[in-house]
PDB file of C-alpha atoms in Angstrom:
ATOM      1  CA  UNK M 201      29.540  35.538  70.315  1.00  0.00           C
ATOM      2  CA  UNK M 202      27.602  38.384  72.435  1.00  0.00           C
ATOM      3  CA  UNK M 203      29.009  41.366  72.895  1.00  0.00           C
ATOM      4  CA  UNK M 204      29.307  41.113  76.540  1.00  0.00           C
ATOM      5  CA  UNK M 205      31.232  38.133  75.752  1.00  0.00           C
ATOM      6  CA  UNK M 206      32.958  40.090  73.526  1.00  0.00           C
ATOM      7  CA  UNK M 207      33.935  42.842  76.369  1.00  0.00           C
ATOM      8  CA  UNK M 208      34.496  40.465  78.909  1.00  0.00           C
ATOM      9  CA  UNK M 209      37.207  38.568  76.679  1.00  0.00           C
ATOM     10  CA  UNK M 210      39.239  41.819  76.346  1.00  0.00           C
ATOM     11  CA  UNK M 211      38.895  43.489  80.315  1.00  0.00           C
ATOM     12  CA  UNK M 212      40.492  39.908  81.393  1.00  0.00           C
ATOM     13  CA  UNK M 213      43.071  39.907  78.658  1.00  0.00           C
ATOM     14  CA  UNK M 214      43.817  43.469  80.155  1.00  0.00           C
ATOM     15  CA  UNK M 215      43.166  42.626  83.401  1.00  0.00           C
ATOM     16  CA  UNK M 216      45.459  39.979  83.540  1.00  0.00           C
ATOM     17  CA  UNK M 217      48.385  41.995  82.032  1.00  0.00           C
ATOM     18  CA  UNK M 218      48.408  44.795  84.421  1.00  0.00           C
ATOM     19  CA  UNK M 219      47.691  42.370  87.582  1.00  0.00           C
ATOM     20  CA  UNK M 220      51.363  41.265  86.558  1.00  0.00           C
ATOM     21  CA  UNK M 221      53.155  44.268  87.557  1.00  0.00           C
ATOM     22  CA  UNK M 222      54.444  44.814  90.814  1.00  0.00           C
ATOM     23  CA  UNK M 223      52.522  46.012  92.463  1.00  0.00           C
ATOM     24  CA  UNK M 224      49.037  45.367  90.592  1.00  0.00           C
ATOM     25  CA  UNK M 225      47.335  48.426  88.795  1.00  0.00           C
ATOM     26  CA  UNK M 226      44.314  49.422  89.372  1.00  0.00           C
ATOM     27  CA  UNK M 227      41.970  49.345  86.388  1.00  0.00           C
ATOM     28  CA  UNK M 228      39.055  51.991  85.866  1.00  0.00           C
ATOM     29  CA  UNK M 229      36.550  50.817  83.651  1.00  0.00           C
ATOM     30  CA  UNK M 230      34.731  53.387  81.274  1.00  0.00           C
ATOM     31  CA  UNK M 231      31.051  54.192  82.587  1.00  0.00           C
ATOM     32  CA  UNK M 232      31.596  52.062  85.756  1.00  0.00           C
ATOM     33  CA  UNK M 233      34.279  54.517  88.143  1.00  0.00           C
ATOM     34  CA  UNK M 234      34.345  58.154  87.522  1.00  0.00           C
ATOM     35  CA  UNK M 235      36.748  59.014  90.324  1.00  0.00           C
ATOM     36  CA  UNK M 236      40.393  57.850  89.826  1.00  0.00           C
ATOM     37  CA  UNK M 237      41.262  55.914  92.788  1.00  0.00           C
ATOM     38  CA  UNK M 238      43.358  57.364  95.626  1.00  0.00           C
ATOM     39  CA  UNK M 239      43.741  60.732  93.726  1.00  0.00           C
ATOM     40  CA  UNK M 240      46.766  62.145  91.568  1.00  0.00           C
ATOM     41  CA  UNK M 241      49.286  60.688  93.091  1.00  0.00           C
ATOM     42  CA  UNK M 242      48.968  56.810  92.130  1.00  0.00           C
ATOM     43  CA  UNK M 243      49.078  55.071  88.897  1.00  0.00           C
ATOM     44  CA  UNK M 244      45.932  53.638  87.178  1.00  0.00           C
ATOM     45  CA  UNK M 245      44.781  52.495  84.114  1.00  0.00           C
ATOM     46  CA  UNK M 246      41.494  53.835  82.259  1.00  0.00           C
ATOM     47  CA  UNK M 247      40.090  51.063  79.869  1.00  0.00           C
ATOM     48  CA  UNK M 248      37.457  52.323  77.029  1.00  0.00           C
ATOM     49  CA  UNK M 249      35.706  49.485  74.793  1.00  0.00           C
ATOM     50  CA  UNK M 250      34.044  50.990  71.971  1.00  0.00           C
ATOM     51  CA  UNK M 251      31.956  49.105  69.800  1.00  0.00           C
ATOM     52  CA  UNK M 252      31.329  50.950  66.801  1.00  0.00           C
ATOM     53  CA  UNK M 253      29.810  48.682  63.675  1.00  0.00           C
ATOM     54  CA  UNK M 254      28.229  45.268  64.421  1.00  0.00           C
ATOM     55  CA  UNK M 255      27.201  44.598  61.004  1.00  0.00           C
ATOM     56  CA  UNK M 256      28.203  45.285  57.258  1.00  0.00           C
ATOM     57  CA  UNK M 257      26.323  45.420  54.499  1.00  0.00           C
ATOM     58  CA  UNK M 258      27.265  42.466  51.889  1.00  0.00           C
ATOM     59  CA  UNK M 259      26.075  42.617  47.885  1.00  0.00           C
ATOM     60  CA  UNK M 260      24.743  38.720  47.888  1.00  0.00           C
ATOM     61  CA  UNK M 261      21.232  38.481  47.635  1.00  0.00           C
ATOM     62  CA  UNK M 262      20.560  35.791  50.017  1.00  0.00           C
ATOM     63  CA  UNK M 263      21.923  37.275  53.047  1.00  0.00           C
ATOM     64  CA  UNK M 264      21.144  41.120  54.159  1.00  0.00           C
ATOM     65  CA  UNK M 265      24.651  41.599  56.278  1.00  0.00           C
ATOM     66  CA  UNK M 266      26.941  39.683  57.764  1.00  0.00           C
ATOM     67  CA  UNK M 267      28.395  39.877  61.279  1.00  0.00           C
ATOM     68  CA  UNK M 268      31.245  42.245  61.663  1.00  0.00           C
ATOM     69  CA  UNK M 269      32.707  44.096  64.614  1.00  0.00           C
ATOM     70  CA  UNK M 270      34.401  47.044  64.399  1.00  0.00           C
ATOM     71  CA  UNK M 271      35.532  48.856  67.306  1.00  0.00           C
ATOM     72  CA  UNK M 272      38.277  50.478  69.264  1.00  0.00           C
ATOM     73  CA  UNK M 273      40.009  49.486  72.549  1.00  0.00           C
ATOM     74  CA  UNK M 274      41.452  52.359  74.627  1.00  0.00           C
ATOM     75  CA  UNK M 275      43.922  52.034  77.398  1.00  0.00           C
ATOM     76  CA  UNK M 276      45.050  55.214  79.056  1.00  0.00           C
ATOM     77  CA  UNK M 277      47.947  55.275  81.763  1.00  0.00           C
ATOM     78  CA  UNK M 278      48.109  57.675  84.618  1.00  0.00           C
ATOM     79  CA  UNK M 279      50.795  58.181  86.797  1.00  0.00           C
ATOM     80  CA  UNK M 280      51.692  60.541  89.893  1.00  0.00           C
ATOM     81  CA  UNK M 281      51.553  64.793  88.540  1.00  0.00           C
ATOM     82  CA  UNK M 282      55.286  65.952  88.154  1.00  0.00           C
ATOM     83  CA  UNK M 283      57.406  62.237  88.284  1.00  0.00           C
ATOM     84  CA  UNK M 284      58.457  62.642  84.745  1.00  0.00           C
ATOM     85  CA  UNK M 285      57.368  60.389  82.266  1.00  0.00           C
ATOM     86  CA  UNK M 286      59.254  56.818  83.082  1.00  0.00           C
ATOM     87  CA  UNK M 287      56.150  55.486  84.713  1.00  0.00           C
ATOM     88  CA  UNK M 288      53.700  55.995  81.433  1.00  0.00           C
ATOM     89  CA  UNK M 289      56.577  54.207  79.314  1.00  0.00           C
ATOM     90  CA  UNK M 290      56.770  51.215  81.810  1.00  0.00           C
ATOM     91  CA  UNK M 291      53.115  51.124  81.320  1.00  0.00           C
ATOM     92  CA  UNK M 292      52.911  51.387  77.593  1.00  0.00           C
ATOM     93  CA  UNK M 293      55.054  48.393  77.679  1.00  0.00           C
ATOM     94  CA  UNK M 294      52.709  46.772  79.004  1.00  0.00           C
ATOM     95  CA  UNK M 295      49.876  47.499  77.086  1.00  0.00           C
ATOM     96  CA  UNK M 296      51.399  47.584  73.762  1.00  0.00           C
ATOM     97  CA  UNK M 297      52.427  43.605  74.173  1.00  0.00           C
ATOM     98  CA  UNK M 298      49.113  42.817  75.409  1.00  0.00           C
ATOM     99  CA  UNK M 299      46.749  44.442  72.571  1.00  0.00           C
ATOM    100  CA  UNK M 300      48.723  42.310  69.922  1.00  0.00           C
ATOM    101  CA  UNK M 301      47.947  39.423  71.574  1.00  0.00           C
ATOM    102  CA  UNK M 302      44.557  40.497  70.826  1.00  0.00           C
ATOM    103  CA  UNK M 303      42.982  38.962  67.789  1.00  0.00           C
TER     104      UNK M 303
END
């Protein structure tokens, strides 16, 4: 498995969660958007793949490492400035669901 297959797996698993709600999020991928969309005053989510070890160290002899991915999956809600904090919860509940389907 490559790691843009790897990537792609989890944006669509996220993708597909948030395109659920009503109406759809927006999604801001890291290193592709750096302006939120439409401002501070509409809810987005921020999603950060980071892939930190692709291989660990094993003591057999006939193989130097064996495949392993580590990494971290970050999903950051935004809402409008000064609505309180029922729109990040809805979100959460969201998200939470989604990244144990995960595996």
């Amino acid at each position: 498995m490559t790691l843009k297959t790897i990537r792609s797996l989890l944006k669509r698993k996220i993708t597909t969660a948030f395109a659920g709600l009503s109406p759809a999020l927006p999604i801001m991928y890291y290193n592709v958007q750096e302006e939120p969309p439409g401002g501070v005053d509409i809810e987005y989510i921020r999603l950060i793949i980071s892939l930190h070890s692709l291989t660990e160290p094993v003591v057999a002899k006939a193989e130097s490492s064996i495949e392993v991915i580590r990494g971290s999956l970050q999903i950051s809600c935004y809402g409008p400035t000064a609505k309180g904090m029922k729109t990040l919860k809805e979100l959460a509940t969201t998200a939470a669901p989604t990244l144990d389907t995960l595996y």
